[in-house]
Amino acid sequence: MARRGQAVAAVAAEMLRSTLQPLGPLVQEVHDAVTAGPTPPAEVAVTFGVQLGQDLKLGIVNGSGQAHLTVTATWKPGA
C-alpha cells in the first residue's frame, strides 16, 4: 500500500512540475509589463492557484475553465 502511495505522489509531483514550468515565462512577461512604465513599482507579486483533483488532473483553472491570476504592485515614496 505504501509503494502505491509513493507512486501516486511521484506522478503528482511530475505533473505539478510540468504544469508549473510554463509559468516562468508568464511571470517574466508580467514583470516586464509592470516595470516598463516611467515609474516602476518597488515590489511586484504574482499569485495564482493550482488544483490537483482526485483523478490527478492538474491545472491552474477551475472547473468552469476560468484562470485566476492576481498581480500586486507596490510603490514606495522616494524609491
mmCIF file of C-alpha atoms in Angstrom:
data_model
loop_
_atom_site.group_PDB
_atom_site.id
_atom_site.type_symbol
_atom_site.label_atom_id
_atom_site.label_comp_id
_atom_site.label_asym_id
_atom_site.label_seq_id
_atom_site.Cartn_x
_atom_site.Cartn_y
_atom_site.Cartn_z
ATOM 1 C CA MET A 1 0.000 0.000 0.000
ATOM 2 C CA ALA A 2 2.855 2.411 0.831
ATOM 3 C CA ARG A 3 4.502 1.686 -2.518
ATOM 4 C CA ARG A 4 1.284 2.663 -4.357
ATOM 5 C CA GLY A 5 1.128 5.912 -2.360
ATOM 6 C CA GLN A 6 4.707 6.725 -3.324
ATOM 7 C CA ALA A 7 3.937 6.043 -6.991
ATOM 8 C CA VAL A 8 0.889 8.328 -6.885
ATOM 9 C CA ALA A 9 2.945 11.038 -5.172
ATOM 10 C CA ALA A 10 5.679 10.737 -7.814
ATOM 11 C CA VAL A 11 3.138 11.063 -10.644
ATOM 12 C CA ALA A 12 1.520 14.068 -8.936
ATOM 13 C CA ALA A 13 4.913 15.736 -8.403
ATOM 14 C CA GLU A 14 5.868 15.262 -12.073
ATOM 15 C CA MET A 15 2.502 16.627 -13.219
ATOM 16 C CA LEU A 16 2.933 19.638 -10.934
ATOM 17 C CA ARG A 17 6.449 20.233 -12.259
ATOM 18 C CA SER A 18 5.359 20.034 -15.906
ATOM 19 C CA THR A 19 2.343 22.286 -15.297
ATOM 20 C CA LEU A 20 4.291 24.980 -13.438
ATOM 21 C CA GLN A 21 7.211 25.065 -15.905
ATOM 22 C CA PRO A 22 5.433 27.347 -18.433
ATOM 23 C CA LEU A 23 4.594 29.812 -15.640
ATOM 24 C CA GLY A 24 8.193 31.088 -15.580
ATOM 25 C CA PRO A 25 7.834 32.937 -18.910
ATOM 26 C CA LEU A 26 4.360 34.169 -17.877
ATOM 27 C CA VAL A 27 5.694 35.658 -14.644
ATOM 28 C CA GLN A 28 8.579 37.240 -16.594
ATOM 29 C CA GLU A 29 6.086 38.832 -19.020
ATOM 30 C CA VAL A 30 4.099 40.247 -16.087
ATOM 31 C CA HIS A 31 7.310 41.626 -14.555
ATOM 32 C CA ASP A 32 8.418 43.185 -17.845
ATOM 33 C CA ALA A 33 4.999 44.803 -18.416
ATOM 34 C CA VAL A 34 4.734 46.213 -14.894
ATOM 35 C CA THR A 35 8.292 47.555 -14.746
ATOM 36 C CA ALA A 36 8.277 49.073 -18.262
ATOM 37 C CA GLY A 37 6.452 52.226 -17.162
ATOM 38 C CA PRO A 38 8.095 55.542 -16.306
ATOM 39 C CA THR A 39 7.787 54.908 -12.544
ATOM 40 C CA PRO A 40 8.098 51.166 -11.967
ATOM 41 C CA PRO A 41 6.955 49.784 -8.613
ATOM 42 C CA ALA A 42 9.373 48.833 -5.842
ATOM 43 C CA GLU A 43 7.713 45.418 -5.471
ATOM 44 C CA VAL A 44 5.652 43.147 -7.716
ATOM 45 C CA ALA A 45 3.848 39.997 -6.549
ATOM 46 C CA VAL A 46 2.077 37.442 -8.746
ATOM 47 C CA THR A 47 -0.354 34.970 -7.181
ATOM 48 C CA PHE A 48 -2.001 32.059 -8.959
ATOM 49 C CA GLY A 49 -3.872 28.905 -7.940
ATOM 50 C CA VAL A 50 -3.138 25.260 -8.678
ATOM 51 C CA GLN A 51 -5.683 22.465 -8.319
ATOM 52 C CA LEU A 52 -4.916 18.764 -8.140
ATOM 53 C CA GLY A 53 -8.023 16.599 -8.420
ATOM 54 C CA GLN A 54 -8.518 13.024 -7.270
ATOM 55 C CA ASP A 55 -8.093 11.898 -10.875
ATOM 56 C CA LEU A 56 -4.630 13.554 -10.886
ATOM 57 C CA LYS A 57 -5.722 16.163 -13.399
ATOM 58 C CA LEU A 58 -3.715 19.276 -12.717
ATOM 59 C CA GLY A 59 -4.257 22.818 -13.838
ATOM 60 C CA ILE A 60 -4.438 26.479 -12.921
ATOM 61 C CA VAL A 61 -8.052 26.723 -13.997
ATOM 62 C CA ASN A 62 -11.138 25.772 -12.054
ATOM 63 C CA GLY A 63 -13.993 23.541 -13.250
ATOM 64 C CA SER A 64 -15.595 26.358 -15.257
ATOM 65 C CA GLY A 65 -12.393 26.924 -17.236
ATOM 66 C CA GLN A 66 -11.548 30.310 -15.725
ATOM 67 C CA ALA A 67 -7.948 31.089 -14.796
ATOM 68 C CA HIS A 68 -7.099 33.157 -11.743
ATOM 69 C CA LEU A 69 -4.014 35.356 -11.667
ATOM 70 C CA THR A 70 -3.506 38.273 -9.257
ATOM 71 C CA VAL A 71 -0.783 40.875 -9.768
ATOM 72 C CA THR A 72 0.034 43.294 -6.939
ATOM 73 C CA ALA A 73 2.412 46.223 -7.379
ATOM 74 C CA THR A 74 3.726 48.423 -4.548
ATOM 75 C CA TRP A 75 5.260 51.862 -4.931
ATOM 76 C CA LYS A 76 7.296 53.303 -2.047
ATOM 77 C CA PRO A 77 7.824 57.030 -1.573
ATOM 78 C CA GLY A 78 11.323 58.108 -2.559
ATOM 79 C CA ALA A 79 12.167 54.774 -4.171
#
